[in-house]
PDB file of C-alpha atoms in Angstrom:
ATOM      1  CA  MET A   1     -30.911 -32.007 -48.042  1.00 47.00           C
ATOM      2  CA  ILE A   2     -33.954 -31.020 -46.996  1.00 44.00           C
ATOM      3  CA  LYS A   3     -36.539 -33.744 -47.863  1.00 48.00           C
ATOM      4  CA  SER A   4     -39.893 -32.748 -49.256  1.00 49.00           C
ATOM      5  CA  ARG A   5     -42.329 -33.955 -46.474  1.00 51.00           C
ATOM      6  CA  PHE A   6     -40.357 -31.565 -43.918  1.00 44.00           C
ATOM      7  CA  LEU A   7     -40.310 -28.517 -46.361  1.00 46.00           C
ATOM      8  CA  PRO A   8     -43.811 -27.279 -45.855  1.00 50.00           C
ATOM      9  CA  LEU A   9     -42.459 -27.316 -42.032  1.00 43.00           C
ATOM     10  CA  VAL A  10     -40.371 -25.670 -42.476  1.00 44.00           C
ATOM     11  CA  ALA A  11     -41.182 -22.690 -44.233  1.00 48.00           C
ATOM     12  CA  SER A  12     -44.113 -22.398 -41.748  1.00 47.00           C
ATOM     13  CA  LEU A  13     -41.172 -21.997 -38.769  1.00 45.00           C
ATOM     14  CA  SER A  14     -40.548 -18.814 -41.029  1.00 48.00           C
ATOM     15  CA  ILE A  15     -43.410 -17.352 -40.921  1.00 46.00           C
ATOM     16  CA  LEU A  16     -44.524 -17.904 -37.923  1.00 44.00           C
ATOM     17  CA  THR A  17     -41.021 -16.221 -36.944  1.00 45.00           C
ATOM     18  CA  VAL A  18     -41.212 -13.197 -39.344  1.00 43.00           C
ATOM     19  CA  ALA A  19     -44.710 -12.715 -37.050  1.00 44.00           C
ATOM     20  CA  ALA A  20     -42.890 -12.648 -34.169  1.00 43.00           C
ATOM     21  CA  PHE A  21     -40.204 -10.698 -34.350  1.00 45.00           C
ATOM     22  CA  ALA A  22     -43.177  -7.821 -36.271  1.00 48.00           C
ATOM     23  CA  GLU A  23     -45.448  -8.270 -33.561  1.00 59.00           C
ATOM     24  CA  ASP A  24     -42.474  -7.211 -31.347  1.00 89.00           C
ATOM     25  CA  HIS A  25     -43.079  -3.608 -33.218  1.00 97.00           C
ATOM     26  CA  ASN A  26     -45.935  -1.174 -30.808  1.00 98.00           C
ATOM     27  CA  THR A  27     -45.890  -3.815 -28.271  1.00 98.00           C
ATOM     28  CA  LEU A  28     -45.470  -3.066 -24.449  1.00 98.00           C
ATOM     29  CA  SER A  29     -43.975  -5.955 -21.990  1.00 97.00           C
ATOM     30  CA  ALA A  30     -45.430  -6.637 -19.119  1.00 97.00           C
ATOM     31  CA  LYS A  31     -42.043  -4.738 -17.450  1.00 97.00           C
ATOM     32  CA  GLU A  32     -43.036  -1.707 -19.091  1.00 98.00           C
ATOM     33  CA  LYS A  33     -47.036  -1.842 -18.318  1.00 98.00           C
ATOM     34  CA  ALA A  34     -45.190  -1.763 -14.836  1.00 98.00           C
ATOM     35  CA  ASP A  35     -42.981   0.848 -15.229  1.00 98.00           C
ATOM     36  CA  GLY A  36     -45.430   3.005 -16.594  1.00 98.00           C
ATOM     37  CA  TRP A  37     -45.131   2.715 -20.583  1.00 99.00           C
ATOM     38  CA  LYS A  38     -48.158   3.952 -22.595  1.00 99.00           C
ATOM     39  CA  LEU A  39     -47.748   4.134 -26.752  1.00 99.00           C
ATOM     40  CA  LEU A  40     -48.239   6.898 -28.242  1.00 99.00           C
ATOM     41  CA  PHE A  41     -48.612   4.682 -31.776  1.00 98.00           C
ATOM     42  CA  ASP A  42     -50.350   1.012 -32.032  1.00 98.00           C
ATOM     43  CA  GLY A  43     -49.273   0.781 -35.373  1.00 98.00           C
ATOM     44  CA  LYS A  44     -53.037   0.900 -36.250  1.00 97.00           C
ATOM     45  CA  ASP A  45     -54.344   4.002 -36.602  1.00 98.00           C
ATOM     46  CA  THR A  46     -53.569   7.357 -35.579  1.00 98.00           C
ATOM     47  CA  ASP A  47     -55.863   7.785 -32.323  1.00 97.00           C
ATOM     48  CA  GLY A  48     -54.004  10.193 -29.466  1.00 97.00           C
ATOM     49  CA  TRP A  49     -53.458  12.127 -32.848  1.00 99.00           C
ATOM     50  CA  VAL A  50     -53.815  15.510 -34.342  1.00 98.00           C
ATOM     51  CA  ALA A  51     -52.895  18.367 -36.923  1.00 98.00           C
ATOM     52  CA  ILE A  52     -51.513  21.335 -35.405  1.00 98.00           C
ATOM     53  CA  GLY A  53     -54.011  23.597 -34.229  1.00 96.00           C
ATOM     54  CA  LYS A  54     -57.005  21.297 -35.756  1.00 97.00           C
ATOM     55  CA  THR A  55     -59.237  18.199 -33.608  1.00 96.00           C
ATOM     56  CA  ALA A  56     -58.523  16.036 -36.331  1.00 98.00           C
ATOM     57  CA  PHE A  57     -55.591  14.437 -37.850  1.00 98.00           C
ATOM     58  CA  PRO A  58     -54.656  14.724 -41.296  1.00 97.00           C
ATOM     59  CA  GLU A  59     -56.119  13.908 -44.464  1.00 94.00           C
ATOM     60  CA  LYS A  60     -53.574  13.663 -46.535  1.00 95.00           C
ATOM     61  CA  GLY A  61     -48.918  13.214 -46.205  1.00 96.00           C
ATOM     62  CA  TRP A  62     -49.178  10.747 -43.541  1.00 98.00           C
ATOM     63  CA  SER A  63     -50.530   7.282 -42.941  1.00 97.00           C
ATOM     64  CA  VAL A  64     -50.285   3.992 -41.704  1.00 98.00           C
ATOM     65  CA  GLN A  65     -48.087   1.593 -43.568  1.00 97.00           C
ATOM     66  CA  ASP A  66     -47.259  -1.909 -41.931  1.00 97.00           C
ATOM     67  CA  GLY A  67     -47.515  -1.081 -38.248  1.00 98.00           C
ATOM     68  CA  VAL A  68     -45.895   1.775 -39.379  1.00 98.00           C
ATOM     69  CA  LEU A  69     -46.226   5.884 -39.207  1.00 98.00           C
ATOM     70  CA  VAL A  70     -45.575   7.318 -42.704  1.00 98.00           C
ATOM     71  CA  HIS A  71     -44.984  10.740 -43.556  1.00 97.00           C
ATOM     72  CA  ALA A  72     -45.269  11.225 -47.442  1.00 95.00           C
ATOM     73  CA  GLU A  73     -42.353  11.849 -49.624  1.00 91.00           C
ATOM     74  CA  ALA A  74     -44.310  14.514 -51.633  1.00 87.00           C
ATOM     75  CA  GLY A  75     -44.719  16.160 -48.242  1.00 79.00           C
ATOM     76  CA  GLY A  76     -48.566  17.872 -47.823  1.00 87.00           C
ATOM     77  CA  GLY A  77     -50.368  16.901 -43.720  1.00 94.00           C
ATOM     78  CA  GLY A  78     -48.319  19.635 -41.827  1.00 96.00           C
ATOM     79  CA  ASP A  79     -47.567  18.627 -38.678  1.00 98.00           C
ATOM     80  CA  VAL A  80     -49.683  16.303 -36.348  1.00 98.00           C
ATOM     81  CA  VAL A  81     -49.351  16.293 -32.304  1.00 99.00           C
ATOM     82  CA  THR A  82     -50.933  13.881 -29.541  1.00 99.00           C
ATOM     83  CA  LYS A  83     -53.991  15.130 -28.438  1.00 98.00           C
ATOM     84  CA  ASP A  84     -52.249  14.792 -24.781  1.00 98.00           C
ATOM     85  CA  ARG A  85     -49.489  17.487 -22.585  1.00 98.00           C
ATOM     86  CA  PHE A  86     -46.870  15.538 -20.857  1.00 99.00           C
ATOM     87  CA  GLU A  87     -44.711  18.300 -18.742  1.00 98.00           C
ATOM     88  CA  ASN A  88     -41.937  15.396 -16.743  1.00 99.00           C
ATOM     89  CA  PHE A  89     -42.007  12.506 -19.019  1.00 99.00           C
ATOM     90  CA  GLU A  90     -39.777  10.030 -20.924  1.00 99.00           C
ATOM     91  CA  LEU A  91     -39.982   9.720 -24.692  1.00 99.00           C
ATOM     92  CA  THR A  92     -38.323   6.507 -27.275  1.00 99.00           C
ATOM     93  CA  PHE A  93     -38.909   6.275 -31.062  1.00 99.00           C
ATOM     94  CA  ASP A  94     -37.477   4.377 -33.313  1.00 99.00           C
ATOM     95  CA  TRP A  95     -37.375   6.098 -37.115  1.00 99.00           C
ATOM     96  CA  ILE A  96     -35.629   6.382 -40.858  1.00 98.00           C
ATOM     97  CA  ILE A  97     -35.390   9.392 -43.087  1.00 97.00           C
ATOM     98  CA  GLY A  98     -35.866   9.097 -46.222  1.00 96.00           C
ATOM     99  CA  ALA A  99     -32.891  10.912 -48.972  1.00 94.00           C
ATOM    100  CA  GLY A 100     -32.847  14.806 -48.878  1.00 94.00           C
ATOM    101  CA  ALA A 101     -35.325  14.412 -45.763  1.00 94.00           C
ATOM    102  CA  ASN A 102     -36.325  17.273 -42.379  1.00 95.00           C
ATOM    103  CA  SER A 103     -38.166  16.311 -39.565  1.00 96.00           C
ATOM    104  CA  GLY A 104     -38.505  16.503 -36.237  1.00 98.00           C
ATOM    105  CA  VAL A 105     -39.995  16.088 -32.820  1.00 99.00           C
ATOM    106  CA  LYS A 106     -40.686  18.359 -30.632  1.00 99.00           C
ATOM    107  CA  TYR A 107     -41.844  19.097 -26.752  1.00 99.00           C
ATOM    108  CA  ASN A 108     -42.203  21.925 -24.369  1.00 99.00           C
ATOM    109  CA  LEU A 109     -43.904  24.160 -27.082  1.00 99.00           C
ATOM    110  CA  PRO A 110     -44.619  27.329 -25.130  1.00 98.00           C
ATOM    111  CA  ASN A 111     -48.228  27.664 -27.598  1.00 98.00           C
ATOM    112  CA  PRO A 112     -49.742  24.867 -28.222  1.00 96.00           C
ATOM    113  CA  ASP A 113     -50.846  25.229 -31.683  1.00 96.00           C
ATOM    114  CA  LYS A 114     -48.399  26.524 -32.987  1.00 97.00           C
ATOM    115  CA  ASN A 115     -45.101  24.660 -34.139  1.00 97.00           C
ATOM    116  CA  VAL A 116     -42.277  26.366 -32.141  1.00 98.00           C
ATOM    117  CA  GLY A 117     -40.594  24.118 -29.182  1.00 99.00           C
ATOM    118  CA  PHE A 118     -37.287  22.191 -28.581  1.00 99.00           C
ATOM    119  CA  GLU A 119     -36.597  20.091 -31.198  1.00 99.00           C
ATOM    120  CA  TYR A 120     -34.602  16.657 -31.717  1.00 99.00           C
ATOM    121  CA  GLN A 121     -33.691  17.301 -34.502  1.00 98.00           C
ATOM    122  CA  LEU A 122     -33.837  14.701 -37.985  1.00 98.00           C
ATOM    123  CA  LEU A 123     -32.407  14.979 -41.013  1.00 96.00           C
ATOM    124  CA  ASP A 124     -30.272  13.623 -44.072  1.00 94.00           C
ATOM    125  CA  ASP A 125     -27.561  15.442 -42.652  1.00 94.00           C
ATOM    126  CA  GLU A 126     -25.264  14.407 -45.785  1.00 92.00           C
ATOM    127  CA  HIS A 127     -27.463  15.699 -47.997  1.00 92.00           C
ATOM    128  CA  HIS A 128     -30.026  18.004 -46.706  1.00 90.00           C
ATOM    129  CA  PRO A 129     -28.945  21.926 -46.978  1.00 86.00           C
ATOM    130  CA  ASP A 130     -29.840  22.962 -43.156  1.00 87.00           C
ATOM    131  CA  GLY A 131     -27.307  20.252 -42.577  1.00 86.00           C
ATOM    132  CA  ILE A 132     -24.672  21.405 -45.043  1.00 84.00           C
ATOM    133  CA  LYS A 133     -24.974  25.034 -44.513  1.00 87.00           C
ATOM    134  CA  GLY A 134     -26.542  23.973 -40.650  1.00 87.00           C
ATOM    135  CA  GLY A 135     -23.510  22.469 -39.520  1.00 91.00           C
ATOM    136  CA  ARG A 136     -24.109  20.433 -36.800  1.00 96.00           C
ATOM    137  CA  LEU A 137     -26.079  22.789 -34.824  1.00 97.00           C
ATOM    138  CA  HIS A 138     -29.166  21.819 -37.625  1.00 97.00           C
ATOM    139  CA  GLN A 139     -28.124  18.196 -38.179  1.00 97.00           C
ATOM    140  CA  THR A 140     -29.772  15.027 -36.482  1.00 98.00           C
ATOM    141  CA  GLY A 141     -29.347  14.228 -32.707  1.00 98.00           C
ATOM    142  CA  SER A 142     -29.070  18.013 -32.404  1.00 98.00           C
ATOM    143  CA  LEU A 143     -31.294  20.474 -30.507  1.00 99.00           C
ATOM    144  CA  TYR A 144     -32.104  22.218 -32.975  1.00 98.00           C
ATOM    145  CA  ASP A 145     -30.584  25.660 -33.673  1.00 98.00           C
ATOM    146  CA  LEU A 146     -29.452  25.475 -29.603  1.00 99.00           C
ATOM    147  CA  ILE A 147     -26.590  22.412 -28.863  1.00 99.00           C
ATOM    148  CA  GLU A 148     -24.740  20.838 -31.472  1.00 98.00           C
ATOM    149  CA  PRO A 149     -24.798  16.423 -30.729  1.00 98.00           C
ATOM    150  CA  PRO A 150     -21.257  14.692 -30.818  1.00 97.00           C
ATOM    151  CA  ALA A 151     -19.565  14.755 -33.987  1.00 95.00           C
ATOM    152  CA  ASP A 152     -18.795  11.283 -33.339  1.00 96.00           C
ATOM    153  CA  LYS A 153     -22.796  10.569 -32.942  1.00 96.00           C
ATOM    154  CA  LYS A 154     -23.901   7.275 -33.435  1.00 95.00           C
ATOM    155  CA  ILE A 155     -26.422   7.117 -36.813  1.00 96.00           C
ATOM    156  CA  ASN A 156     -26.897   4.790 -38.967  1.00 97.00           C
ATOM    157  CA  PRO A 157     -27.572   5.619 -42.559  1.00 95.00           C
ATOM    158  CA  VAL A 158     -30.320   6.947 -44.296  1.00 94.00           C
ATOM    159  CA  GLY A 159     -32.960   4.739 -45.046  1.00 94.00           C
ATOM    160  CA  GLU A 160     -32.368   2.519 -41.514  1.00 98.00           C
ATOM    161  CA  TRP A 161     -34.208   2.804 -38.571  1.00 98.00           C
ATOM    162  CA  ASN A 162     -32.509   5.062 -35.598  1.00 98.00           C
ATOM    163  CA  SER A 163     -33.728   4.867 -31.852  1.00 99.00           C
ATOM    164  CA  SER A 164     -34.172   8.061 -29.805  1.00 99.00           C
ATOM    165  CA  ARG A 165     -34.821   8.817 -26.327  1.00 99.00           C
ATOM    166  CA  ILE A 166     -36.423  12.975 -25.280  1.00 99.00           C
ATOM    167  CA  VAL A 167     -35.660  13.036 -20.981  1.00 99.00           C
ATOM    168  CA  VAL A 168     -37.478  15.719 -19.144  1.00 99.00           C
ATOM    169  CA  LYS A 169     -37.035  15.800 -15.432  1.00 98.00           C
ATOM    170  CA  GLY A 170     -37.405  18.473 -13.323  1.00 98.00           C
ATOM    171  CA  ASN A 171     -35.370  21.229 -15.445  1.00 98.00           C
ATOM    172  CA  HIS A 172     -32.474  18.678 -16.614  1.00 98.00           C
ATOM    173  CA  CYS A 173     -33.717  17.426 -20.396  1.00 99.00           C
ATOM    174  CA  GLU A 174     -31.465  14.354 -22.023  1.00 99.00           C
ATOM    175  CA  GLU A 175     -31.643  13.594 -25.591  1.00 99.00           C
ATOM    176  CA  TRP A 176     -30.226   9.986 -27.147  1.00 99.00           C
ATOM    177  CA  LEU A 177     -29.635   8.427 -30.587  1.00 99.00           C
ATOM    178  CA  ASN A 178     -28.970   4.765 -29.889  1.00 98.00           C
ATOM    179  CA  GLY A 179     -28.460   4.487 -27.120  1.00 98.00           C
ATOM    180  CA  VAL A 180     -25.486   8.101 -26.921  1.00 98.00           C
ATOM    181  CA  LYS A 181     -26.710  10.943 -25.597  1.00 98.00           C
ATOM    182  CA  THR A 182     -26.246  13.589 -27.599  1.00 97.00           C
ATOM    183  CA  VAL A 183     -27.795  16.873 -25.962  1.00 99.00           C
ATOM    184  CA  GLU A 184     -27.497  17.425 -21.767  1.00 99.00           C
ATOM    185  CA  PHE A 185     -28.898  21.166 -20.545  1.00 99.00           C
ATOM    186  CA  GLU A 186     -30.731  22.390 -17.368  1.00 99.00           C
ATOM    187  CA  LEU A 187     -34.387  24.839 -18.112  1.00 98.00           C
ATOM    188  CA  GLY A 188     -33.389  28.208 -17.003  1.00 97.00           C
ATOM    189  CA  SER A 189     -30.398  27.779 -16.393  1.00 98.00           C
ATOM    190  CA  ASP A 190     -27.781  31.111 -17.707  1.00 98.00           C
ATOM    191  CA  ASP A 191     -26.026  28.997 -20.295  1.00 99.00           C
ATOM    192  CA  MET A 192     -29.422  28.089 -21.863  1.00 99.00           C
ATOM    193  CA  LYS A 193     -30.948  31.367 -22.106  1.00 98.00           C
ATOM    194  CA  ALA A 194     -27.886  32.526 -23.412  1.00 99.00           C
ATOM    195  CA  ARG A 195     -28.092  29.886 -26.198  1.00 99.00           C
ATOM    196  CA  ILE A 196     -31.723  30.682 -26.560  1.00 99.00           C
ATOM    197  CA  ALA A 197     -30.879  34.656 -27.350  1.00 99.00           C
ATOM    198  CA  LYS A 198     -28.603  33.762 -29.628  1.00 98.00           C
ATOM    199  CA  SER A 199     -30.793  31.995 -32.051  1.00 98.00           C
ATOM    200  CA  LYS A 200     -33.499  31.889 -33.834  1.00 97.00           C
ATOM    201  CA  PHE A 201     -36.389  31.614 -30.778  1.00 98.00           C
ATOM    202  CA  ALA A 202     -34.840  34.638 -29.432  1.00 98.00           C
ATOM    203  CA  LYS A 203     -37.544  36.349 -29.697  1.00 98.00           C
ATOM    204  CA  VAL A 204     -40.584  33.561 -29.159  1.00 98.00           C
ATOM    205  CA  ALA A 205     -42.372  34.439 -25.982  1.00 97.00           C
ATOM    206  CA  HIS A 206     -42.234  32.602 -22.891  1.00 97.00           C
ATOM    207  CA  PHE A 207     -39.943  29.683 -25.210  1.00 98.00           C
ATOM    208  CA  GLY A 208     -37.195  27.723 -23.134  1.00 98.00           C
ATOM    209  CA  GLU A 209     -39.736  27.942 -19.929  1.00 98.00           C
ATOM    210  CA  LYS A 210     -40.942  24.736 -18.965  1.00 97.00           C
ATOM    211  CA  VAL A 211     -44.662  23.450 -19.660  1.00 98.00           C
ATOM    212  CA  SER A 212     -47.170  20.486 -20.174  1.00 98.00           C
ATOM    213  CA  SER A 213     -46.917  20.152 -24.206  1.00 98.00           C
ATOM    214  CA  PRO A 214     -47.802  17.729 -26.428  1.00 99.00           C
ATOM    215  CA  ILE A 215     -45.371  15.686 -28.704  1.00 99.00           C
ATOM    216  CA  LEU A 216     -44.459  17.371 -32.244  1.00 99.00           C
ATOM    217  CA  LEU A 217     -44.130  14.886 -35.281  1.00 99.00           C
ATOM    218  CA  GLN A 218     -42.731  17.614 -37.713  1.00 98.00           C
ATOM    219  CA  ASP A 219     -43.657  18.057 -41.355  1.00 96.00           C
ATOM    220  CA  HIS A 220     -40.820  19.641 -42.941  1.00 90.00           C
ATOM    221  CA  GLY A 221     -40.984  18.120 -46.207  1.00 85.00           C
ATOM    222  CA  GLY A 222     -39.575  14.805 -47.447  1.00 92.00           C
ATOM    223  CA  LEU A 223     -40.137  11.042 -45.893  1.00 97.00           C
ATOM    224  CA  VAL A 224     -40.124   9.651 -42.625  1.00 98.00           C
ATOM    225  CA  LYS A 225     -41.218   6.624 -40.918  1.00 98.00           C
ATOM    226  CA  PHE A 226     -42.186   5.983 -37.153  1.00 99.00           C
ATOM    227  CA  ARG A 227     -42.666   3.131 -34.917  1.00 99.00           C
ATOM    228  CA  ASP A 228     -43.044   2.867 -31.422  1.00 99.00           C
ATOM    229  CA  ILE A 229     -43.697   5.565 -30.403  1.00 99.00           C
ATOM    230  CA  LYS A 230     -43.516   5.144 -26.592  1.00 99.00           C
ATOM    231  CA  ILE A 231     -43.923   7.803 -23.140  1.00 99.00           C
ATOM    232  CA  ARG A 232     -44.059   7.919 -19.120  1.00 99.00           C
ATOM    233  CA  THR A 233     -44.761  10.120 -17.426  1.00 98.00           C
ATOM    234  CA  LEU A 234     -41.867  10.998 -14.720  1.00 98.00           C
ATOM    235  CA  ASP A 235     -41.901  12.809 -11.295  1.00 96.00           C
ATOM    236  CA  ALA A 236     -40.431  16.091 -11.171  1.00 92.00           C
ATOM    237  CA  LYS A 237     -37.682  15.365  -9.031  1.00 84.00           C
TER     238      LYS A 237
END
């Protein structure tokens, strides 16, 4: 039995432990800083983000809650993009998708004011119609409508945190889910050109060409949460 005089100490230590773990999110270690990483979201505000095609962040739909960037289940607000543009980069982020929800992280947008670009799909695969009818080509971890993720991809259940990574270095691109590579392709390759020609993007001008563009978080209806959104620029070679 813990004696009563120790209870306040135990409680204090528990609070400090929880706080310490909470503080680990949306921060950069000394090594990360030395390696060139930057936070795109600090867990406190949305500085650095705007509604796509606008100069300010949406007044509804998106909010910061307990260190997490949240898109409301009710929807609204539209897509948001970084103020900065990126061409060669490594991007990491944690995310939760709500029941029946659909979202994505887009990059390499031909037109920075339009929400069309390569999309790292985030989806409730089992309950959203896009995941059911579109198959793996439209499910979480896909390069949306272009490249399927592995059938045995490592994904946590709806409502739990997942970690993702996108790498664009020269013409080489990769997408990762929970530490496992799900997508790999070369910009401008015959294979990618053929995939684009068969996709919904076939008639989008300059789609698939290498550009410097914002990073986009998609509002496609439903609850989605983001934290630990970090990026570093890379050399093209």
